[in-house]
Short mmCIF file of N, CA, C and O and ligand atoms in Angstrom, two decimals:
data_model
loop_
_atom_site.label_atom_id
_atom_site.label_comp_id
_atom_site.label_asym_id
_atom_site.label_seq_id
_atom_site.Cartn_x
_atom_site.Cartn_y
_atom_site.Cartn_z
N UNK A 1 -14.31 1.70 0.63
CA UNK A 1 -13.01 2.58 1.06
C UNK A 1 -13.30 4.05 0.65
O UNK A 1 -13.95 4.37 -0.20
N UNK A 2 -12.93 4.86 1.62
CA UNK A 2 -13.18 6.30 1.65
C UNK A 2 -12.43 7.00 0.33
O UNK A 2 -11.31 6.41 0.12
N UNK A 3 -13.03 7.94 -0.22
CA UNK A 3 -12.47 8.48 -1.56
C UNK A 3 -11.07 8.95 -1.35
O UNK A 3 -10.17 8.84 -2.34
N UNK A 4 -10.72 9.36 -0.12
CA UNK A 4 -9.30 9.95 -0.04
C UNK A 4 -8.29 8.93 -0.04
O UNK A 4 -7.06 9.10 -0.02
N UNK A 5 -8.50 7.64 -0.09
CA UNK A 5 -7.62 6.52 -0.10
C UNK A 5 -7.50 6.02 -1.47
O UNK A 5 -6.43 5.27 -1.67
N UNK A 6 -8.07 6.52 -2.58
CA UNK A 6 -7.97 6.12 -3.83
C UNK A 6 -6.68 6.88 -4.49
O UNK A 6 -6.56 8.00 -4.56
N UNK A 7 -5.87 6.13 -5.10
CA UNK A 7 -4.48 6.39 -5.60
C UNK A 7 -4.75 6.62 -7.22
O UNK A 7 -3.66 7.17 -7.88
N UNK A 8 -5.56 5.98 -7.74
CA UNK A 8 -5.87 5.88 -9.18
C UNK A 8 -5.03 4.91 -9.88
O UNK A 8 -4.82 4.94 -11.15
N UNK A 9 -4.62 3.91 -9.05
CA UNK A 9 -3.83 2.75 -9.68
C UNK A 9 -4.85 1.57 -9.37
O UNK A 9 -4.85 1.35 -8.21
N UNK A 10 -5.43 0.90 -10.62
CA UNK A 10 -6.49 -0.04 -10.06
C UNK A 10 -6.10 -1.21 -9.13
O UNK A 10 -6.79 -1.50 -8.30
N UNK A 11 -4.87 -1.82 -9.58
CA UNK A 11 -4.40 -2.90 -8.79
C UNK A 11 -4.29 -2.58 -7.31
O UNK A 11 -4.77 -3.19 -6.41
N UNK A 12 -3.54 -1.44 -7.09
CA UNK A 12 -3.36 -0.93 -5.75
C UNK A 12 -4.68 -0.74 -4.92
O UNK A 12 -4.95 -0.90 -3.78
N UNK A 13 -5.50 0.18 -5.71
CA UNK A 13 -6.88 0.68 -5.22
C UNK A 13 -7.72 -0.61 -4.71
O UNK A 13 -8.34 -0.85 -3.68
N UNK A 14 -7.55 -1.60 -5.64
CA UNK A 14 -8.42 -2.76 -5.31
C UNK A 14 -8.08 -3.51 -4.12
O UNK A 14 -8.83 -3.87 -3.11
N UNK A 15 -6.76 -3.71 -3.93
CA UNK A 15 -6.11 -4.21 -2.75
C UNK A 15 -6.34 -3.43 -1.44
O UNK A 15 -6.62 -4.13 -0.55
N UNK A 16 -6.03 -2.20 -1.57
CA UNK A 16 -6.29 -1.44 -0.40
C UNK A 16 -7.85 -1.53 0.06
O UNK A 16 -8.14 -1.67 1.17
N UNK A 17 -8.71 -1.63 -0.98
CA UNK A 17 -10.24 -1.52 -0.71
C UNK A 17 -10.49 -3.03 0.06
O UNK A 17 -11.27 -3.15 0.96
N UNK A 18 -9.96 -4.08 -0.44
CA UNK A 18 -10.06 -5.29 0.31
C UNK A 18 -9.52 -5.25 1.55
O UNK A 18 -10.13 -5.76 2.71
N UNK A 19 -8.51 -4.65 1.90
CA UNK A 19 -7.92 -4.44 3.35
C UNK A 19 -8.97 -3.75 4.27
O UNK A 19 -9.22 -4.03 5.35
N UNK A 20 -9.36 -2.52 3.64
CA UNK A 20 -10.58 -1.96 4.48
C UNK A 20 -11.70 -2.79 4.63
O UNK A 20 -12.42 -2.73 5.85
N UNK A 21 -12.19 -3.54 3.75
CA UNK A 21 -13.20 -4.52 3.89
C UNK A 21 -13.07 -5.64 4.97
O UNK A 21 -13.85 -5.96 5.80
N UNK A 22 -11.71 -6.08 4.94
CA UNK A 22 -11.42 -7.11 5.95
C UNK A 22 -11.33 -6.56 7.31
O UNK A 22 -11.71 -7.08 8.34
N UNK A 23 -11.01 -5.26 7.32
CA UNK A 23 -10.97 -4.67 8.71
C UNK A 23 -12.35 -4.44 9.21
O UNK A 23 -12.64 -4.63 10.29
N UNK A 24 -13.21 -4.11 8.28
CA UNK A 24 -14.65 -4.12 8.59
C UNK A 24 -15.28 -5.31 8.96
O UNK A 24 -16.06 -5.29 10.04
N UNK A 25 -14.80 -6.32 8.43
CA UNK A 25 -15.17 -7.72 8.86
C UNK A 25 -14.76 -8.03 10.38
O UNK A 25 -15.48 -8.63 10.90
N UNK A 26 -13.56 -7.37 10.60
CA UNK A 26 -13.00 -7.67 12.07
C UNK A 26 -13.83 -6.91 13.03
O UNK A 26 -14.21 -7.56 14.14
N UNK A 27 -14.51 -5.85 12.68
CA UNK A 27 -15.32 -5.14 13.52
C UNK A 27 -16.66 -5.89 13.81
O UNK A 27 -17.34 -5.81 14.91
N UNK A 28 -17.04 -6.65 12.71
CA UNK A 28 -18.21 -7.42 13.11
C UNK A 28 -18.15 -8.54 14.01
O UNK A 28 -19.16 -8.94 14.54
N UNK A 29 -17.05 -8.88 14.32
CA UNK A 29 -16.53 -9.85 15.52
C UNK A 29 -17.19 -9.11 16.87
O UNK A 29 -17.64 -9.90 17.69
N UNK A 30 -17.14 -7.82 16.97
CA UNK A 30 -17.32 -7.12 18.20
C UNK A 30 -19.12 -7.20 18.50
O UNK A 30 -19.51 -7.03 19.51
N UNK A 31 -19.78 -7.74 17.24
CA UNK A 31 -21.41 -7.91 17.67
C UNK A 31 -21.45 -9.16 18.22
O UNK A 31 -22.62 -9.54 18.43
N UNK A 32 -20.38 -10.20 18.30
CA UNK A 32 -20.63 -11.52 18.80
C UNK A 32 -19.85 -11.68 19.94
O UNK A 32 -19.05 -10.74 20.47
N UNK A 33 -19.85 -12.82 20.41
CA UNK A 33 -18.96 -13.14 21.53
C UNK A 33 -17.92 -14.30 21.04
O UNK A 33 -18.22 -15.49 21.34
N UNK A 34 -16.98 -13.81 20.37
CA UNK A 34 -16.24 -14.80 19.69
C UNK A 34 -15.24 -15.50 20.62
O UNK A 34 -14.85 -15.12 21.62
N UNK A 35 -14.82 -16.85 20.29
CA UNK A 35 -13.77 -17.54 21.11
C UNK A 35 -12.52 -17.04 20.48
O UNK A 35 -12.36 -16.35 19.50
N UNK A 36 -11.36 -17.53 21.03
CA UNK A 36 -10.08 -17.06 20.68
C UNK A 36 -9.77 -17.66 19.31
O UNK A 36 -9.21 -16.86 18.63
N UNK A 37 -10.24 -18.78 19.15
CA UNK A 37 -9.94 -19.26 17.86
C UNK A 37 -10.70 -18.51 16.60
O UNK A 37 -10.22 -18.47 15.52
N UNK A 38 -11.96 -18.11 17.10
CA UNK A 38 -12.72 -17.27 15.90
C UNK A 38 -11.93 -15.94 15.78
O UNK A 38 -11.84 -15.48 14.60
N UNK A 39 -11.48 -15.35 16.86
CA UNK A 39 -10.48 -14.03 16.82
C UNK A 39 -9.40 -14.57 15.84
O UNK A 39 -9.07 -13.68 14.95
N UNK A 40 -8.83 -15.55 16.13
CA UNK A 40 -7.59 -15.88 15.50
C UNK A 40 -7.80 -16.12 14.03
O UNK A 40 -6.93 -15.53 13.17
N UNK A 41 -8.82 -16.71 13.67
CA UNK A 41 -9.23 -16.98 12.28
C UNK A 41 -9.47 -15.84 11.35
O UNK A 41 -8.89 -15.54 10.29
N UNK A 42 -10.24 -14.78 12.04
CA UNK A 42 -10.45 -13.56 11.29
C UNK A 42 -9.10 -12.73 11.19
O UNK A 42 -8.84 -12.17 10.17
N UNK A 43 -8.36 -12.63 12.33
CA UNK A 43 -7.20 -11.90 12.16
C UNK A 43 -6.17 -12.42 11.27
O UNK A 43 -5.56 -11.71 10.43
N UNK A 44 -6.23 -13.74 11.07
CA UNK A 44 -5.25 -14.55 10.28
C UNK A 44 -5.55 -14.06 8.81
O UNK A 44 -4.72 -13.74 7.82
N UNK A 45 -6.77 -14.05 8.50
CA UNK A 45 -7.25 -13.61 7.08
C UNK A 45 -6.82 -12.11 6.73
O UNK A 45 -6.14 -12.07 5.64
N UNK A 46 -6.93 -11.31 7.79
CA UNK A 46 -6.57 -9.92 7.45
C UNK A 46 -4.99 -10.00 7.31
O UNK A 46 -4.54 -9.39 6.34
N UNK A 47 -4.24 -10.49 8.22
CA UNK A 47 -2.80 -10.34 8.28
C UNK A 47 -2.17 -11.06 6.95
O UNK A 47 -1.25 -10.45 6.22
N UNK A 48 -2.70 -12.22 6.50
CA UNK A 48 -2.38 -12.89 5.29
C UNK A 48 -2.64 -11.92 4.23
O UNK A 48 -1.64 -11.74 3.31
N UNK A 49 -3.70 -11.19 4.20
CA UNK A 49 -3.87 -10.35 3.16
C UNK A 49 -3.09 -8.91 3.00
O UNK A 49 -2.60 -8.63 1.92
N UNK A 50 -2.71 -8.65 4.23
CA UNK A 50 -1.77 -7.54 4.37
C UNK A 50 -0.42 -7.98 3.78
O UNK A 50 0.06 -7.19 2.84
N UNK A 51 -0.03 -9.09 4.09
CA UNK A 51 1.34 -9.52 3.48
C UNK A 51 1.36 -9.73 2.03
O UNK A 51 2.19 -9.35 1.36
N UNK A 52 0.11 -10.36 1.62
CA UNK A 52 -0.05 -10.38 0.11
C UNK A 52 0.07 -9.06 -0.74
O UNK A 52 0.81 -8.89 -1.58
N UNK A 53 -0.93 -8.13 0.03
CA UNK A 53 -0.64 -6.74 -0.59
C UNK A 53 0.71 -6.12 -0.61
O UNK A 53 1.27 -5.51 -1.65
N UNK A 54 1.46 -6.26 0.41
CA UNK A 54 2.69 -5.72 0.60
C UNK A 54 3.64 -6.21 -0.53
O UNK A 54 4.43 -5.54 -1.15
N UNK A 55 3.55 -7.57 -0.62
CA UNK A 55 4.45 -8.24 -1.64
C UNK A 55 4.05 -7.69 -3.10
O UNK A 55 4.93 -7.46 -3.73
N UNK A 56 2.81 -7.67 -3.38
CA UNK A 56 2.37 -7.15 -4.59
C UNK A 56 2.93 -5.88 -4.98
O UNK A 56 3.34 -5.48 -6.06
N UNK A 57 2.83 -4.90 -3.98
CA UNK A 57 2.98 -3.56 -4.10
C UNK A 57 4.48 -3.47 -4.23
O UNK A 57 4.99 -2.66 -5.16
N UNK A 58 5.29 -4.09 -3.62
CA UNK A 58 6.83 -4.19 -3.66
C UNK A 58 7.30 -4.55 -4.93
O UNK A 58 8.12 -4.10 -5.74
N UNK A 59 6.58 -5.66 -5.52
CA UNK A 59 6.96 -6.09 -6.85
C UNK A 59 6.58 -5.19 -8.06
O UNK A 59 7.35 -4.93 -8.81
N UNK A 60 5.38 -4.66 -7.81
CA UNK A 60 5.01 -3.63 -8.89
C UNK A 60 5.99 -2.44 -8.83
O UNK A 60 6.53 -1.92 -9.87
N UNK A 61 6.57 -2.01 -7.57
CA UNK A 61 7.41 -0.72 -7.61
C UNK A 61 8.80 -1.12 -8.20
O UNK A 61 9.39 -0.45 -8.71
N UNK A 62 9.24 -2.42 -7.81
CA UNK A 62 10.48 -2.88 -8.24
C UNK A 62 10.46 -2.91 -9.79
O UNK A 62 11.30 -2.50 -10.44
N UNK A 63 9.32 -3.59 -10.35
CA UNK A 63 9.30 -3.75 -11.88
C UNK A 63 9.22 -2.43 -12.49
O UNK A 63 9.74 -2.25 -13.46
N UNK A 64 8.58 -1.36 -11.70
CA UNK A 64 8.55 0.04 -12.48
C UNK A 64 9.87 0.86 -12.15
O UNK A 64 9.81 1.95 -12.58
N UNK A 65 10.60 0.37 -11.39
CA UNK A 65 11.71 1.02 -11.07
C UNK A 65 11.62 2.36 -10.04
O UNK A 65 12.37 3.32 -10.27
N UNK A 66 10.63 2.21 -9.18
CA UNK A 66 10.50 3.30 -8.11
C UNK A 66 11.70 3.50 -7.35
O UNK A 66 12.21 2.62 -6.57
N UNK A 67 12.29 4.81 -7.29
CA UNK A 67 13.44 4.91 -6.73
C UNK A 67 13.52 5.01 -5.07
O UNK A 67 14.40 4.64 -4.33
N UNK A 68 12.21 4.90 -4.57
CA UNK A 68 12.05 4.96 -3.27
C UNK A 68 11.77 3.72 -2.65
O UNK A 68 11.38 3.45 -1.27
N UNK A 69 12.06 2.62 -3.39
CA UNK A 69 11.59 1.18 -3.08
C UNK A 69 12.19 0.76 -1.68
O UNK A 69 11.64 0.28 -0.97
N UNK A 70 13.60 0.87 -1.71
CA UNK A 70 14.15 0.52 -0.35
C UNK A 70 13.46 1.19 0.97
O UNK A 70 13.31 0.30 1.96
N UNK A 71 13.36 2.37 0.85
CA UNK A 71 12.71 3.05 2.03
C UNK A 71 11.34 2.38 2.25
O UNK A 71 10.93 2.15 3.41
N UNK A 72 10.60 2.28 1.36
CA UNK A 72 9.27 1.85 1.40
C UNK A 72 9.29 0.37 1.96
O UNK A 72 8.32 0.08 2.70
N UNK A 73 10.11 -0.45 1.40
CA UNK A 73 10.23 -1.86 1.84
C UNK A 73 10.45 -1.63 3.56
O UNK A 73 9.90 -2.75 4.20
N UNK A 74 11.28 -1.00 4.00
CA UNK A 74 11.65 -0.78 5.37
C UNK A 74 10.31 -0.55 6.10
O UNK A 74 10.10 -1.20 7.28
N UNK A 75 9.44 0.26 5.68
CA UNK A 75 8.12 0.74 6.27
C UNK A 75 7.21 -0.51 6.37
O UNK A 75 6.47 -1.06 7.35
N UNK A 76 7.20 -1.33 5.19
CA UNK A 76 6.53 -2.43 5.16
C UNK A 76 7.00 -3.61 6.11
O UNK A 76 6.25 -4.29 6.85
N UNK A 77 8.38 -3.76 6.27
CA UNK A 77 8.94 -4.71 7.06
C UNK A 77 8.75 -4.39 8.49
O UNK A 77 8.42 -5.16 9.40
N UNK A 78 8.55 -3.05 8.90
CA UNK A 78 8.33 -2.72 10.14
C UNK A 78 6.79 -3.21 10.50
O UNK A 78 6.46 -3.49 11.60
N UNK A 79 5.97 -2.87 9.64
CA UNK A 79 4.42 -3.29 9.85
C UNK A 79 4.55 -4.98 10.09
O UNK A 79 3.93 -5.28 10.96
N UNK A 80 5.22 -5.52 9.09
CA UNK A 80 5.10 -7.02 9.22
C UNK A 80 5.55 -7.48 10.69
O UNK A 80 5.24 -8.44 11.23
N UNK A 81 6.67 -6.84 11.25
CA UNK A 81 7.21 -7.15 12.47
C UNK A 81 6.23 -6.82 13.65
O UNK A 81 6.00 -7.70 14.63
N UNK A 82 5.47 -5.78 13.48
CA UNK A 82 4.47 -5.26 14.45
C UNK A 82 3.27 -6.39 14.42
O UNK A 82 2.71 -6.66 15.46
N UNK A 83 2.90 -6.80 13.27
CA UNK A 83 1.89 -7.81 13.10
C UNK A 83 2.25 -9.11 13.56
O UNK A 83 1.42 -9.61 14.38
N UNK A 84 3.44 -9.58 13.42
CA UNK A 84 3.95 -10.78 14.26
C UNK A 84 3.88 -10.66 15.56
O UNK A 84 3.47 -11.65 16.12
N UNK A 85 4.26 -9.64 15.95
CA UNK A 85 4.14 -9.47 17.54
C UNK A 85 2.78 -9.42 18.15
O UNK A 85 2.45 -10.02 19.20
N UNK A 86 1.89 -8.86 17.44
CA UNK A 86 0.54 -8.74 17.79
C UNK A 86 -0.21 -10.13 17.66
O UNK A 86 -0.91 -10.58 18.51
N UNK A 87 0.25 -10.85 16.62
CA UNK A 87 -0.26 -12.17 16.53
C UNK A 87 0.18 -13.08 17.62
O UNK A 87 -0.69 -13.82 18.22
N UNK A 88 1.43 -13.05 17.97
CA UNK A 88 1.82 -13.88 19.10
C UNK A 88 1.23 -13.41 20.34
O UNK A 88 0.96 -14.42 21.19
N UNK A 89 0.84 -12.14 20.48
CA UNK A 89 0.09 -11.81 21.73
C UNK A 89 -1.29 -12.21 21.72
O UNK A 89 -1.74 -12.84 22.76
N UNK A 90 -1.82 -12.22 20.44
CA UNK A 90 -3.18 -12.92 20.48
C UNK A 90 -3.04 -14.37 20.92
O UNK A 90 -4.14 -14.78 21.53
N UNK A 91 -2.18 -15.03 20.67
CA UNK A 91 -2.23 -16.46 21.07
C UNK A 91 -2.39 -16.66 22.59
O UNK A 91 -2.50 -17.70 22.99
N UNK A 92 -1.74 -15.70 23.28
CA UNK A 92 -1.78 -15.63 24.80
C UNK A 92 -3.17 -15.41 25.44
O UNK A 92 -3.42 -15.34 26.46
N UNK A 93 -4.12 -14.71 24.40
CA UNK A 93 -5.46 -14.34 24.91
C UNK A 93 -6.19 -15.58 25.38
O UNK A 93 -6.08 -16.70 24.72
N UNK A 94 -7.37 -15.23 26.04
CA UNK A 94 -8.39 -16.46 26.36
C UNK A 94 -9.72 -15.85 25.55
O UNK A 94 -9.69 -14.91 24.95
N UNK A 95 -10.55 -16.92 25.49
CA UNK A 95 -11.92 -16.53 25.02
C UNK A 95 -12.36 -15.38 25.47
O UNK A 95 -13.09 -14.45 24.85
N UNK A 96 -12.26 -14.90 26.77
CA UNK A 96 -12.83 -13.85 27.51
C UNK A 96 -12.17 -12.59 27.18
O UNK A 96 -12.80 -11.50 27.02
N UNK A 97 -10.92 -12.58 26.74
CA UNK A 97 -10.20 -11.24 26.52
C UNK A 97 -9.78 -10.97 25.12
O UNK A 97 -9.14 -10.03 24.75
N UNK A 98 -9.97 -11.96 24.12
CA UNK A 98 -9.60 -11.80 22.99
C UNK A 98 -10.22 -10.64 22.09
O UNK A 98 -9.39 -10.06 21.34
N UNK A 99 -11.42 -10.43 22.46
CA UNK A 99 -12.07 -9.44 21.71
C UNK A 99 -11.66 -7.97 21.98
O UNK A 99 -11.36 -7.29 20.94
N UNK A 100 -11.19 -7.76 23.16
CA UNK A 100 -10.65 -6.48 23.53
C UNK A 100 -9.31 -6.19 22.87
O UNK A 100 -8.92 -5.31 22.20
N UNK A 101 -8.51 -7.44 22.71
CA UNK A 101 -7.30 -7.37 21.91
C UNK A 101 -7.56 -7.15 20.56
O UNK A 101 -6.72 -6.46 19.83
N UNK A 102 -8.62 -7.74 19.84
CA UNK A 102 -8.65 -7.65 18.51
C UNK A 102 -9.24 -6.27 18.20
O UNK A 102 -8.82 -5.64 17.21
N UNK A 103 -9.87 -5.59 19.08
CA UNK A 103 -10.20 -4.16 18.88
C UNK A 103 -8.93 -3.26 18.90
O UNK A 103 -8.83 -2.35 18.07
N UNK A 104 -7.94 -3.73 19.73
CA UNK A 104 -6.67 -2.90 19.78
C UNK A 104 -6.03 -3.10 18.59
O UNK A 104 -5.47 -2.25 17.81
N UNK A 105 -6.05 -4.47 17.99
CA UNK A 105 -5.48 -4.64 16.63
C UNK A 105 -5.97 -3.89 15.46
O UNK A 105 -5.36 -3.46 14.54
N UNK A 106 -7.40 -3.77 15.65
CA UNK A 106 -8.06 -3.29 14.51
C UNK A 106 -7.71 -1.86 14.41
O UNK A 106 -7.55 -1.21 13.41
N UNK A 107 -7.60 -1.22 15.58
CA UNK A 107 -7.37 0.29 15.60
C UNK A 107 -6.07 0.58 15.06
O UNK A 107 -5.79 1.43 14.31
N UNK A 108 -5.06 -0.22 15.54
CA UNK A 108 -3.68 -0.25 15.08
C UNK A 108 -3.59 -0.39 13.51
O UNK A 108 -2.95 0.45 12.80
N UNK A 109 -4.05 -1.47 12.98
CA UNK A 109 -3.97 -1.64 11.49
C UNK A 109 -4.76 -0.57 10.77
O UNK A 109 -4.20 -0.11 9.74
N UNK A 110 -5.93 -0.27 11.18
CA UNK A 110 -6.56 0.91 10.41
C UNK A 110 -5.90 2.17 10.46
O UNK A 110 -5.85 2.84 9.46
N UNK A 111 -5.25 2.38 11.61
CA UNK A 111 -4.59 3.60 11.62
C UNK A 111 -3.32 3.58 10.74
O UNK A 111 -3.02 4.68 9.93
N UNK A 112 -2.57 2.57 10.75
CA UNK A 112 -1.39 2.23 10.06
C UNK A 112 -1.76 2.46 8.54
O UNK A 112 -1.03 3.21 7.71
N UNK A 113 -2.85 1.70 8.05
CA UNK A 113 -3.15 1.72 6.80
C UNK A 113 -3.39 3.04 6.07
O UNK A 113 -3.16 3.51 4.97
N UNK A 114 -4.45 3.89 6.81
CA UNK A 114 -4.85 5.09 6.39
C UNK A 114 -3.65 5.98 6.31
O UNK A 114 -3.45 6.66 5.31
N UNK A 115 -2.83 6.14 7.24
CA UNK A 115 -1.63 6.86 7.44
C UNK A 115 -0.77 6.44 6.13
O UNK A 115 -0.14 7.37 5.38
N UNK A 116 -0.49 5.23 6.13
CA UNK A 116 0.50 4.85 5.01
C UNK A 116 0.16 4.98 3.50
O UNK A 116 0.89 5.47 2.80
N UNK A 117 -1.19 4.86 3.34
CA UNK A 117 -1.57 5.09 2.06
C UNK A 117 -1.52 6.71 1.79
O UNK A 117 -1.00 6.93 0.73
N UNK A 118 -1.90 7.48 2.53
CA UNK A 118 -1.86 8.83 2.12
C UNK A 118 -0.50 9.50 2.53
O UNK A 118 -0.26 10.37 1.64
N UNK A 119 0.39 9.00 3.28
CA UNK A 119 1.61 9.45 3.41
C UNK A 119 2.72 8.86 2.55
O UNK A 119 3.67 9.61 2.14
N UNK A 120 2.57 7.58 2.42
CA UNK A 120 3.60 6.88 1.78
C UNK A 120 3.24 6.37 0.37
O UNK A 120 4.07 6.69 -0.53
N UNK A 121 2.27 5.57 0.26
CA UNK A 121 1.82 5.03 -0.86
C UNK A 121 1.60 6.12 -2.06
O UNK A 121 1.70 6.09 -3.18
N UNK A 122 0.94 7.30 -1.45
CA UNK A 122 0.56 8.47 -2.37
C UNK A 122 1.89 8.88 -2.86
O UNK A 122 1.80 9.44 -3.89
N UNK A 123 3.18 8.75 -2.26
CA UNK A 123 4.36 9.20 -2.78
C UNK A 123 4.81 8.61 -4.09
O UNK A 123 5.62 9.24 -4.80
N UNK A 124 4.26 7.27 -4.31
CA UNK A 124 4.67 6.65 -5.57
C UNK A 124 3.58 6.82 -6.58
O UNK A 124 3.84 6.36 -7.78
N UNK A 125 2.31 7.25 -6.22
CA UNK A 125 1.31 7.23 -7.09
C UNK A 125 1.54 7.96 -8.48
O UNK A 125 1.38 7.37 -9.56
N UNK A 126 2.01 9.00 -8.42
CA UNK A 126 2.20 9.90 -9.75
C UNK A 126 3.19 9.16 -10.67
O UNK A 126 3.08 8.97 -11.95
N UNK A 127 4.35 8.85 -10.08
CA UNK A 127 5.37 8.06 -10.75
C UNK A 127 4.79 6.84 -11.40
O UNK A 127 4.98 6.54 -12.70
N UNK A 128 4.21 5.97 -10.75
CA UNK A 128 3.49 4.79 -11.28
C UNK A 128 2.54 5.09 -12.29
O UNK A 128 2.48 4.33 -13.51
N UNK A 129 1.68 5.98 -12.15
CA UNK A 129 0.80 6.46 -13.31
C UNK A 129 1.34 6.72 -14.49
O UNK A 129 0.94 6.23 -15.56
N UNK A 130 2.52 7.63 -14.28
CA UNK A 130 3.24 7.83 -15.61
C UNK A 130 3.77 6.55 -16.16
O UNK A 130 3.60 6.48 -17.40
N UNK A 131 4.40 5.75 -15.40
CA UNK A 131 5.03 4.63 -16.05
C UNK A 131 4.01 3.66 -16.49
O UNK A 131 4.40 2.99 -17.53
N UNK A 132 2.80 3.65 -15.95
CA UNK A 132 1.94 2.57 -16.46
C UNK A 132 1.00 3.32 -17.45
O UNK A 132 -0.01 2.74 -17.95
N UNK A 133 1.33 4.61 -17.89
CA UNK A 133 0.60 5.37 -18.98
C UNK A 133 -0.80 5.47 -18.50
O UNK A 133 -1.78 5.26 -19.42
N UNK A 134 -1.09 5.81 -17.30
CA UNK A 134 -2.44 6.04 -16.71
C UNK A 134 -2.79 7.48 -16.85
O UNK A 134 -3.97 7.82 -16.56
N UNK A 135 -1.84 8.33 -17.05
CA UNK A 135 -2.23 9.67 -17.20
C UNK A 135 -1.88 10.19 -18.61
O UNK A 135 -1.22 9.77 -19.29
FE1 LIG B 201 -0.26 -0.12 -0.17
FE1 LIG B 202 3.02 0.62 0.94
#
């Protein structure tokens, strides 16, 4: 994970880093000629981890009383709906066109994640570090 994405909160940084690793994994598919099911499998792993991370982050923010939680949850929910839609679209792909679709998906998730960490997650970082006595 690039240095600009580190927030200084170990649990969060670790999970964000796994997300970037899983995205990297997805790009490895492009070196092969995967079937739709292979695309589906890789994408499922990424999406499941996204959902796990969002839930962990929300629980952490709730436990620590972050006042921006409701707004933050809405952003997570919007991503979750987008991923559901992409997943459904992937189901309609064939072995021949799934890779192009995975590339589109990859670009979307990478863009979302980078932006969300720097614009939104960064907003709770100082608060959380103080609450967790990390500063
Ligand atoms: Fe996050
Ligand atoms: Fe977040």
